[in-house]
Short mmCIF file of C-alpha atoms in Angstrom, two decimals:
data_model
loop_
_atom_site.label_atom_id
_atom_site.label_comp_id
_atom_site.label_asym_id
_atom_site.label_seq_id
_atom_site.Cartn_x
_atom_site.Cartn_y
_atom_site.Cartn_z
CA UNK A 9 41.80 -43.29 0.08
CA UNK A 10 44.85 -41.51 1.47
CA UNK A 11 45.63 -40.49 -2.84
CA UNK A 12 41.83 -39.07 -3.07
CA UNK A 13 42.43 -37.10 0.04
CA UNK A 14 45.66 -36.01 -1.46
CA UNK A 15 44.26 -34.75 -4.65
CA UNK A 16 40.66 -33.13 -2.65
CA UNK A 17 42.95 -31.19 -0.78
CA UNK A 18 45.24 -29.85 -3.72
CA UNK A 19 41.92 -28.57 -5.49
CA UNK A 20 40.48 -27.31 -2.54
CA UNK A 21 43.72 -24.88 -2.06
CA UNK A 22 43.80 -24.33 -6.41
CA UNK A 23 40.34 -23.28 -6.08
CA UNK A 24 41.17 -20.74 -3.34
CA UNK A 25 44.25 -19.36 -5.12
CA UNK A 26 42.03 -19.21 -8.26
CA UNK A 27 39.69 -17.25 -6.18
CA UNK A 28 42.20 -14.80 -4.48
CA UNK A 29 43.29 -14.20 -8.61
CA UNK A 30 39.91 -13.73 -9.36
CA UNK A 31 39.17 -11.04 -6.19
CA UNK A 32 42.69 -8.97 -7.38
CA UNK A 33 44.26 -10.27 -3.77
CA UNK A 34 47.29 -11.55 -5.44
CA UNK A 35 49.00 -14.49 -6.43
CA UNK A 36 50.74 -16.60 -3.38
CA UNK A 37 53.77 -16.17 -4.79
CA UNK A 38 54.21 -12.60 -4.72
CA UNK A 39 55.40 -13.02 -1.00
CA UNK A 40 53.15 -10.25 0.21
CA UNK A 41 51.67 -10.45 3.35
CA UNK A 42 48.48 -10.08 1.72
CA UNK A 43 48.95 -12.52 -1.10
CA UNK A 44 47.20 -15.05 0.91
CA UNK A 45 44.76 -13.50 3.20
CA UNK A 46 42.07 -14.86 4.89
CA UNK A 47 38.96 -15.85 2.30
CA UNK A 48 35.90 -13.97 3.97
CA UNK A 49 32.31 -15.43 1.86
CA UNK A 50 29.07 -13.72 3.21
CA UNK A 51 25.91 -15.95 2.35
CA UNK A 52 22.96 -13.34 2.83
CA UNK A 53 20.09 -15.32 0.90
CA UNK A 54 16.02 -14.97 1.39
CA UNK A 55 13.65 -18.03 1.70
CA UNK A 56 13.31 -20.40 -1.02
CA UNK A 57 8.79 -20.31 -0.25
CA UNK A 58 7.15 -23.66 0.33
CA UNK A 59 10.97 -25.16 0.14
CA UNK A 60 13.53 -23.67 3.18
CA UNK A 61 13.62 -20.86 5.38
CA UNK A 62 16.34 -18.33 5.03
CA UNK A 63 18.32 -19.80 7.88
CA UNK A 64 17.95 -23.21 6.26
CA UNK A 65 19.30 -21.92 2.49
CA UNK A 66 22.06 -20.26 4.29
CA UNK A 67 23.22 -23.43 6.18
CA UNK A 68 22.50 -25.64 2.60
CA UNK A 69 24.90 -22.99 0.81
CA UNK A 70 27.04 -23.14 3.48
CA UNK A 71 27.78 -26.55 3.85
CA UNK A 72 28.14 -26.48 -0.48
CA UNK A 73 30.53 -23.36 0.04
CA UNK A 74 32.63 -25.06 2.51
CA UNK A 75 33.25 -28.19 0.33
CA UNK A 76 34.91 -26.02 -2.13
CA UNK A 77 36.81 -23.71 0.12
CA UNK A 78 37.27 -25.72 3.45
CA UNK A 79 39.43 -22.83 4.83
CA UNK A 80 37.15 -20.15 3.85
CA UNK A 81 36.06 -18.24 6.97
CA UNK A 82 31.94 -17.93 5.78
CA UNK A 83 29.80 -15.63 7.53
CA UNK A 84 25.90 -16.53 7.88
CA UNK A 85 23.19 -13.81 7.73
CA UNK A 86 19.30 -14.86 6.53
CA UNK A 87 17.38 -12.11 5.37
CA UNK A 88 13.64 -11.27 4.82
CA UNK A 89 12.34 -8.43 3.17
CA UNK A 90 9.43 -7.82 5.04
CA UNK A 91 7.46 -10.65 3.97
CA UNK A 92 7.13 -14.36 5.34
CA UNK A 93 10.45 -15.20 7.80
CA UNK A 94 10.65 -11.34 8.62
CA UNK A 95 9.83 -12.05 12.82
CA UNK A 96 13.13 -14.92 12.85
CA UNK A 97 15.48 -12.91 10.75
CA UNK A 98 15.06 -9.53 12.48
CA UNK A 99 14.50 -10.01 16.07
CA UNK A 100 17.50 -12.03 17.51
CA UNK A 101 18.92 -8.94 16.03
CA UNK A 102 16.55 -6.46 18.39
CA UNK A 103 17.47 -8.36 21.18
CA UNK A 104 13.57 -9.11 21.33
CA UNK A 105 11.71 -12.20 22.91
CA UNK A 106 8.91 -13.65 20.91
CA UNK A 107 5.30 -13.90 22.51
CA UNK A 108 1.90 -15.44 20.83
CA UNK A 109 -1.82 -15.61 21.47
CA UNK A 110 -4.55 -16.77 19.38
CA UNK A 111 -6.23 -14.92 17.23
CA UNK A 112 -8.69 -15.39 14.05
CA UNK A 113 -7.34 -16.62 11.35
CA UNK A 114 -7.62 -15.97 7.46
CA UNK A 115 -10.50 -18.09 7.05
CA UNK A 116 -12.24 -17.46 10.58
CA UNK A 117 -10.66 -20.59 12.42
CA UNK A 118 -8.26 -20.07 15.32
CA UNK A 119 -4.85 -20.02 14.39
CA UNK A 120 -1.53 -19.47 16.91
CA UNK A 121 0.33 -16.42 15.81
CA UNK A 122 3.50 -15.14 17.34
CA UNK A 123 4.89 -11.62 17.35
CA UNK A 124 8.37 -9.98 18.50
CA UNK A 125 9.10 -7.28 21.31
CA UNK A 126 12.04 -5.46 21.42
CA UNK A 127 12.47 -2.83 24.65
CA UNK A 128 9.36 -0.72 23.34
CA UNK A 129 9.05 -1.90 20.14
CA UNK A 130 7.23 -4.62 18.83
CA UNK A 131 6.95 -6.48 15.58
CA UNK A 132 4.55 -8.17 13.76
CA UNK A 133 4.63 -10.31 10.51
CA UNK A 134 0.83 -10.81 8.70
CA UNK A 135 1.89 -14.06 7.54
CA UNK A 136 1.50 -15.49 10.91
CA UNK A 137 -2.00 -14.32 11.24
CA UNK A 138 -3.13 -13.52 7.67
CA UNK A 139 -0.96 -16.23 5.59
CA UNK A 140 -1.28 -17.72 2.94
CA UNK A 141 0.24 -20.91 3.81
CA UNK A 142 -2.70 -21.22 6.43
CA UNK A 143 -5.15 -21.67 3.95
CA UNK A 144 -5.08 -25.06 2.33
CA UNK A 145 -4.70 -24.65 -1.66
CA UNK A 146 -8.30 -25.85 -2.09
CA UNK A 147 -9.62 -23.34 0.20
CA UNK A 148 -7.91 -20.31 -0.93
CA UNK A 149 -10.30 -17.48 -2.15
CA UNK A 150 -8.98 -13.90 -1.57
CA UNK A 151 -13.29 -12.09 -1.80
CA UNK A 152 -13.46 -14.07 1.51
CA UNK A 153 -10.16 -14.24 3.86
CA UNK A 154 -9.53 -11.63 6.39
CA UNK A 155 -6.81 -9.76 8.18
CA UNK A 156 -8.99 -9.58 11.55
CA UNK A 157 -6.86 -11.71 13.05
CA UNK A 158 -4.20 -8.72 12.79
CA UNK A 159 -6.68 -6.41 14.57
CA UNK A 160 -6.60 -8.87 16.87
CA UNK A 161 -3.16 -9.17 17.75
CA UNK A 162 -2.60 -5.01 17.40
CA UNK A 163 -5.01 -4.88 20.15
CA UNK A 164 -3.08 -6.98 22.50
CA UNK A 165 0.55 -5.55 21.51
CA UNK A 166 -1.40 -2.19 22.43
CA UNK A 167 -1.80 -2.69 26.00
CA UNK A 168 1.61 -3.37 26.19
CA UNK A 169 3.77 0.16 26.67
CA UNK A 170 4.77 0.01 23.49
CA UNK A 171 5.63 2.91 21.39
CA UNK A 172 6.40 1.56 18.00
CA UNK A 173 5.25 -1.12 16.05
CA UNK A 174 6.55 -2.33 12.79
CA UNK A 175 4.21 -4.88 10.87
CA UNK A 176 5.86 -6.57 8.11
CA UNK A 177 3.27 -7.04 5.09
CA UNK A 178 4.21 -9.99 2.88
CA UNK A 179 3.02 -13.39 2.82
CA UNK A 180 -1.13 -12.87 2.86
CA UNK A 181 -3.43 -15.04 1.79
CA UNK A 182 -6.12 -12.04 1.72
CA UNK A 183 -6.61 -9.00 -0.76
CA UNK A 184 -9.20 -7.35 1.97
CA UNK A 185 -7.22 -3.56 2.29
CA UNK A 186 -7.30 -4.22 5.79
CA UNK A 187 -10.92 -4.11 6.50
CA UNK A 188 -10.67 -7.15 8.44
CA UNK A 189 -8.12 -5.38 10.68
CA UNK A 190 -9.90 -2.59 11.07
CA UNK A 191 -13.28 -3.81 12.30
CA UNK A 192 -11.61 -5.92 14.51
CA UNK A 193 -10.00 -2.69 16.00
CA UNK A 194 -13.47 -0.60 16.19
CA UNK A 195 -14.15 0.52 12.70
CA UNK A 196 -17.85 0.51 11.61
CA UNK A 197 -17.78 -0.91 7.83
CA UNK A 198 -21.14 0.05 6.62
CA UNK A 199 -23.27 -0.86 3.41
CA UNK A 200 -25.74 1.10 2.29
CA UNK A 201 -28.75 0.04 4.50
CA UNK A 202 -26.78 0.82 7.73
CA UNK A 203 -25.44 -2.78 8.19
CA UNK A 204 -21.87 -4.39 8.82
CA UNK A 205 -20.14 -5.75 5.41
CA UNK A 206 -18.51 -8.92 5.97
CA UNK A 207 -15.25 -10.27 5.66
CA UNK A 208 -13.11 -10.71 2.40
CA UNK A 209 -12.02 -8.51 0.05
CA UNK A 210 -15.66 -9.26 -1.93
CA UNK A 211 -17.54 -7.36 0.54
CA UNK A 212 -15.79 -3.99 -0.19
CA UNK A 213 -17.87 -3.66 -3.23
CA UNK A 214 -20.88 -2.97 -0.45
CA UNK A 215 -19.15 -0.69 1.37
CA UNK A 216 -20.81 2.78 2.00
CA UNK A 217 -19.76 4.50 4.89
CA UNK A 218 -17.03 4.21 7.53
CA UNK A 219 -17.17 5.13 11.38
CA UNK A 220 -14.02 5.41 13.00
CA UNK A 221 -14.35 3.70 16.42
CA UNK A 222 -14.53 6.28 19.52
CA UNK A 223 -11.57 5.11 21.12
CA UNK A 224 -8.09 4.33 18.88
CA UNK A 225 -6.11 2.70 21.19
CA UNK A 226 -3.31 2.56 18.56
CA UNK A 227 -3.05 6.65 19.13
CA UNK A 228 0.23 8.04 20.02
CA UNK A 229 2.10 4.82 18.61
CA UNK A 230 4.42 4.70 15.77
CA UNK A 231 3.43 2.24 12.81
CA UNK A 232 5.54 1.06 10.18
CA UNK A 233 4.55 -1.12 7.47
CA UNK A 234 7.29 -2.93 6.37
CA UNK A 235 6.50 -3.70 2.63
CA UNK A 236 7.96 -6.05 0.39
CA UNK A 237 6.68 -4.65 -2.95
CA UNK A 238 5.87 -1.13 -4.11
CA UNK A 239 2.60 -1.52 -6.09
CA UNK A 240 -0.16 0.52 -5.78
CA UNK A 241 -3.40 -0.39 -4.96
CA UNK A 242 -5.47 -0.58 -7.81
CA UNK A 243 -4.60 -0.31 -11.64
CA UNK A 244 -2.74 -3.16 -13.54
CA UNK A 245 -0.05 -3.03 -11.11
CA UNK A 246 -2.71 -3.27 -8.40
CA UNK A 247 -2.99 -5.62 -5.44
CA UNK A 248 -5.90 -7.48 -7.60
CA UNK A 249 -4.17 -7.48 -10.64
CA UNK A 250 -0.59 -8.80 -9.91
CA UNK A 251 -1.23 -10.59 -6.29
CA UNK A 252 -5.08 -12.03 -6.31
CA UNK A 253 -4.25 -14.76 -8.67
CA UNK A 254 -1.21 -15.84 -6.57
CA UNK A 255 -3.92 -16.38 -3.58
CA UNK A 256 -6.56 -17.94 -5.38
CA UNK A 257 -8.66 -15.99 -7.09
CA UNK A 258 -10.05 -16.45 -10.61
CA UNK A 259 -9.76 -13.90 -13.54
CA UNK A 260 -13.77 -13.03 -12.60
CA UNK A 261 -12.10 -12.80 -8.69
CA UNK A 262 -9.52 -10.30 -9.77
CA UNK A 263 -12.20 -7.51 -11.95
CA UNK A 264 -14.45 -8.23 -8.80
CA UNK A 265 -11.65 -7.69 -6.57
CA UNK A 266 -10.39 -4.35 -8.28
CA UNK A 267 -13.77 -2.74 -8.70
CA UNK A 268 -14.13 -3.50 -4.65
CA UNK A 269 -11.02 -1.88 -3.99
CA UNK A 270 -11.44 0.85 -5.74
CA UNK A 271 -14.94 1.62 -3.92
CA UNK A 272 -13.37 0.94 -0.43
CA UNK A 273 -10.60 3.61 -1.83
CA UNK A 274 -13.38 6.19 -2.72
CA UNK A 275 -15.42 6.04 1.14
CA UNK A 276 -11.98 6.04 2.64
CA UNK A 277 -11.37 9.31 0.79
CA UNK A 278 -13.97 10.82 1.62
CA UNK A 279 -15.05 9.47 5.07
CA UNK A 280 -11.36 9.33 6.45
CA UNK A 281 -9.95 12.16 4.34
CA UNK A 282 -6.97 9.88 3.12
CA UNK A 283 -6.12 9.57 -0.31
CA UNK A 284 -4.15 6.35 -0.74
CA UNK A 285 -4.72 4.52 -4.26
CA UNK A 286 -1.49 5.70 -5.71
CA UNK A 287 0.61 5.24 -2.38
CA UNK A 288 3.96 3.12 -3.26
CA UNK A 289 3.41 -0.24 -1.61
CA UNK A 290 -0.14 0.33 -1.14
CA UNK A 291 -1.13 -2.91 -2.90
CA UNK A 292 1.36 -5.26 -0.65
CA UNK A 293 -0.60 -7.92 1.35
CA UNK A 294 -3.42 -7.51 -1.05
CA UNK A 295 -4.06 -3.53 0.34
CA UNK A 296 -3.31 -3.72 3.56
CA UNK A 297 -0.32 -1.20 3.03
CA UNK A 298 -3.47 1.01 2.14
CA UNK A 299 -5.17 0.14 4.98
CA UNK A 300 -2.58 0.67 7.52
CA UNK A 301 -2.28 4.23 6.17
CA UNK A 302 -5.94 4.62 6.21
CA UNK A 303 -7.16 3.26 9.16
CA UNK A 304 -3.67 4.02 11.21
CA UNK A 305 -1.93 6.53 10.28
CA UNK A 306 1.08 4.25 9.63
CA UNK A 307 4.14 4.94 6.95
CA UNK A 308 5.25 2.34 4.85
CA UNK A 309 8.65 1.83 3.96
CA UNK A 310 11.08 -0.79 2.10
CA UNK A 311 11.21 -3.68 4.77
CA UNK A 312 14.48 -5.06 3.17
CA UNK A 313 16.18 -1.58 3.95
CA UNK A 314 15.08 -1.36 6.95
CA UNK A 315 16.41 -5.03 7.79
CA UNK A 316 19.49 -4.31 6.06
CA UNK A 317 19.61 -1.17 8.04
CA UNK A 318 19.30 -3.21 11.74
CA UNK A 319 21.21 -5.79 10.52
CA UNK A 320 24.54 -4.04 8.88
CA UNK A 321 24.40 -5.40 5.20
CA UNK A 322 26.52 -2.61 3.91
CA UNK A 323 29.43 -3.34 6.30
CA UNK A 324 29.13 -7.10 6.25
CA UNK A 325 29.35 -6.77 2.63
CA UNK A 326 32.04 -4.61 2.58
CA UNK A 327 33.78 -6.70 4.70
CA UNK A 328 33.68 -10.00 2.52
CA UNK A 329 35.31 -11.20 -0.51
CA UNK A 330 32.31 -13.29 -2.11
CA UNK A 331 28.73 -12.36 -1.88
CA UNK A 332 25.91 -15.35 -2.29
CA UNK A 333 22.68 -15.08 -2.61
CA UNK A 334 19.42 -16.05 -3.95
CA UNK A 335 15.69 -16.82 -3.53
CA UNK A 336 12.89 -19.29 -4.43
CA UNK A 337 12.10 -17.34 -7.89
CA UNK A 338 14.23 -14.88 -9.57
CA UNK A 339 12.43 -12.37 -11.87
CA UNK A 340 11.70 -8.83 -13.11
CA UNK A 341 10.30 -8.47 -9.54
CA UNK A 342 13.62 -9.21 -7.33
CA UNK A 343 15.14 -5.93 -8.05
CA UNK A 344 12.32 -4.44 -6.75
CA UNK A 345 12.40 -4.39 -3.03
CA UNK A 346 13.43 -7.42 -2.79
CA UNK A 347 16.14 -9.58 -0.69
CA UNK A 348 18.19 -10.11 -3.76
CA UNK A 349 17.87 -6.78 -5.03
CA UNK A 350 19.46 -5.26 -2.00
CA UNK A 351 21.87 -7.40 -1.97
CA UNK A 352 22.67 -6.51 -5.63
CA UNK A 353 23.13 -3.25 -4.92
CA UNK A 354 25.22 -3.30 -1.98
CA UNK A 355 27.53 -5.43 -3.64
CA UNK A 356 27.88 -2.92 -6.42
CA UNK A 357 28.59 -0.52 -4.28
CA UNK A 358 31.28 -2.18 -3.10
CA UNK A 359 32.46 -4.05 -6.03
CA UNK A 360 32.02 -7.73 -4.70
CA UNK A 361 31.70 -10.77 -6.96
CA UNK A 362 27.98 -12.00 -6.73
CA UNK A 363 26.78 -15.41 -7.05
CA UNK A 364 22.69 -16.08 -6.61
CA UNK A 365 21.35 -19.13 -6.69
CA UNK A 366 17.65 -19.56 -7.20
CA UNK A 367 14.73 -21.82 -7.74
CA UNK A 368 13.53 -20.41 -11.33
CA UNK A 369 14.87 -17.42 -12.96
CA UNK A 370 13.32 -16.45 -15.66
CA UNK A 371 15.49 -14.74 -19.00
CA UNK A 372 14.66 -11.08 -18.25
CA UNK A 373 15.85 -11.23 -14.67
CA UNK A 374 19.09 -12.82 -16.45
CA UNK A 375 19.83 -10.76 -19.03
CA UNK A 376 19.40 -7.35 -16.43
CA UNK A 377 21.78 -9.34 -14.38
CA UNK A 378 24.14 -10.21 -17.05
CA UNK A 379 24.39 -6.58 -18.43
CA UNK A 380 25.78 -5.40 -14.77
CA UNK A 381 29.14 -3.73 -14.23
CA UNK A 382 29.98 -6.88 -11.85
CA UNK A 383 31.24 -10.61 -11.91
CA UNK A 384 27.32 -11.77 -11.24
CA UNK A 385 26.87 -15.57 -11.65
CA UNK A 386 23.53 -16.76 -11.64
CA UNK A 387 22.11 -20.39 -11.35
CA UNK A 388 18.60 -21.88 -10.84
CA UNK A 389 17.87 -25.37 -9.52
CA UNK A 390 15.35 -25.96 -12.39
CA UNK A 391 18.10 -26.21 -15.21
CA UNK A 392 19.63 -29.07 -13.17
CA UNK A 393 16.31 -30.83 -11.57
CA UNK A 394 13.72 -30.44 -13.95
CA UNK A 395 10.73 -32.23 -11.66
CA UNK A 396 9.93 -29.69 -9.29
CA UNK A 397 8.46 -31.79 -6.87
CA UNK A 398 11.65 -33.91 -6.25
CA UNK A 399 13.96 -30.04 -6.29
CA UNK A 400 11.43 -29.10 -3.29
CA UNK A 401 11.31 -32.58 -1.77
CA UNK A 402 15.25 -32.55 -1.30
CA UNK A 403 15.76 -28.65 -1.51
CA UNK A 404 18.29 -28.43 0.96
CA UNK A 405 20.52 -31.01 -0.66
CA UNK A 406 20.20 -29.90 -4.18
CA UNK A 407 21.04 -26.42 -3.28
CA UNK A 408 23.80 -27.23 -1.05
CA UNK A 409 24.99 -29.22 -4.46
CA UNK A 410 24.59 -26.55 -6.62
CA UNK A 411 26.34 -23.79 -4.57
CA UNK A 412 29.42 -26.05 -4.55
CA UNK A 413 29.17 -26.81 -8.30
CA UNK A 414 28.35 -23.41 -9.36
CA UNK A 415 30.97 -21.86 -6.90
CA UNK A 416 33.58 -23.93 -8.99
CA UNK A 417 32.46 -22.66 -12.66
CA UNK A 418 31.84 -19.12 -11.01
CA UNK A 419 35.71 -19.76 -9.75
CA UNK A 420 36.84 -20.90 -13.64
CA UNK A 421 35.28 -17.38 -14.50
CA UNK A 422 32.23 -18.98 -16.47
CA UNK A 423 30.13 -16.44 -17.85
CA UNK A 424 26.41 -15.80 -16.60
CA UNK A 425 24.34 -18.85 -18.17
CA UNK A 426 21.64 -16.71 -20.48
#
């Protein structure tokens, strides 16, 4: 036993030295005093959906980083990008307090959602009223779930002296442009006999006229949608198009679904005077980006910016000698707004070595990665746990596996796997 230790703790300081070679911080021999400084590894990933939290990757990393480089001094920082996780990653770093009330829920049943205030600003994540992970597989149908439930809670946070409100957009089970929210807020909906549409993004297709309610008690407020994607709204880039199918709905769903949007983007034209099919992020949480500019007056903006922003990527980064990331599925979409996009950048910006780890990634998100001006190492728990069922099952473990065995090739210089 006291040999193994012996030998562990030999590779464990090789694998550093090989690491301070690999970051240009010298060889220990040089007798500088910064031939052995102190190894700095931030581990900034997003949540692996249905599988770990971003808190929970970053601890699974961490304990694989650690096994590797036991001396390494490894900062922890969970992200979100304005989806699902956005409320736990951003407001310890507000200095906020989380609140809750119930509200309605996607499919009309009750459902506990929780929001953030910070001072005079408050934040709100749709996934906690509007998600999709409170609709049971079997149940999920995007022509029927609602957002009303966020009308709700807006009209609590409202009485509150609040004087901004950020509302982070990913994570919806419902592709309803925020009608939902709205008539829960006031709005009139009408078809064209004079009577209230329903719920669910179906019911758009009826819509004829819309009556702004008398009093907005959202006036004078700040709102900021906090998007995770830039589509538009419709179009084959549309919130039908790319996101319906991830909720739910059928291929007959999705033309249903577009042609309703599309009519519910012609009366708000003309009845509310805003023009907001082409918007940039329009289409996130199945419209509602449009429908927080419609029926608001909100802005939308890149949530994982704005979370980078709050909580200081750019000097964390710059303060690190390894970068790790990663996310449940990397593809042609990550780059895009997304967590490990912005990380990406950052750490070209600085020039850090970059290691993601991942669920899936598919070969096009690989070979943009590989083609990078930057020592990028990417790995996916799929190439070493084929059954998908067991890699979620035990996802903390495997990754926590991985990062240590993929920290060790990425070490030996491997190149990207393609």
């Amino acid at each position: 036993m006291r040999a193994r230790s012996q030998v562990q703790s030999i590779l464990s300081v090789a694998a550093e030295d090989v690491l301070g070679l690999m970051l240009g911080m010298g060889s220990p021999d040089q007798g500088s005093e910064f031939s052995r400084p102190p190894r700095r590894v931030l581990i900034c990933p997003d949540s692996f959906k249905g599988s770990l939290t971003a808190k929970a990757a970053a601890e699974s990393i961490s304990r694989g980083i650690r096994q590797v480089l036991p001396k390494a001094k490894v900062e922890l920082l969970p992200l979100a990008d304005g989806g699902e996780g956005t409320l736990e990653t951003l407001l310890p770093a507000l200095g906020g307090e989380k609140r809750g009330l119930w509200v309605t829920g996607p499919l009309g049943d009750p459902v506990w959602a929780e929001y953030g205030v910070a001072g005079e600003r408050a934040l709100l994540e749709v996934a906690q009223v509007a998600g999709l992970t409170l609709v049971p597989p079997e149940q999920r149908d995007p022509t029927r779930t609602t957002t009303y439930g966020l009308g709700e809670l807006l009209r609590a946070v409202c009485r509150d002296p609040i004087a901004e409100i950020w509302i982070a957009l990913g994570g919806s089970a419902t592709v309803d442009a925020g009608a939902g929210m709205a008539q829960a807020l006031g709005y009139r909906l009408l078809d064209g006999a004079g009577d209230p549409i329903g719920w669910g993004g179906g019911e758009l297709a009826r819509l004829a006229r819309i009556e702004p309610p008398k009093q907005r008690i959202w006036q004078g407020k700040r709102i900021r949608g906090l998007c995770d994607v830039q589509n538009a709204l419709t179009g084959p880039l549309g919130a039908a198009a790319v996101f319906a199918p991830q909720k739910g709905a059928t291929p007959q769903q999705v033309r249903q679904l577009e042609q309703a949007l599309q009519q519910w983007a012609r009366v708000v034209e003309r009845d509310l005077g805003r023009a907001v099919e082409g918007i940039p992020g329009a289409g996130a949480a199945g419209g509602l980006g449009a429908g927080l500019v419609a029926f608001l007056g909100a802005t939308l903006e890149s949530g994982i910016q704005l979370l980078a922003q709050h909580l200081a990527l750019p000097e964390r980064l710059r303060r690190c000698d390894l970068v790790v990331t990663g996310e449940g599925r990397l593809d042609e979409q990550s780059s895009m707004g997304k967590v490990v996009g912005a990380v990406l950048e950052q750490a070209m910006v600085a020039q850090k070595p970059l290691l993601i780890l991942c669920g899936q990634a598919t070969p096009a998100a690989r070979a943009d990665l590989a083609a990078r001006p930057l020592p990028i190492r990417v790995a996916a728990l799929c190439d070493r746990i084929p059954d998908v069922a067991e890699a979620q099952r035990q996802a903390g473990y495997h990754l926590e596996q991985m990062a240590a065995w993929e920290l060790k090739k990425f070490l030996a210089r491997d190149p990207i796997p393609t």
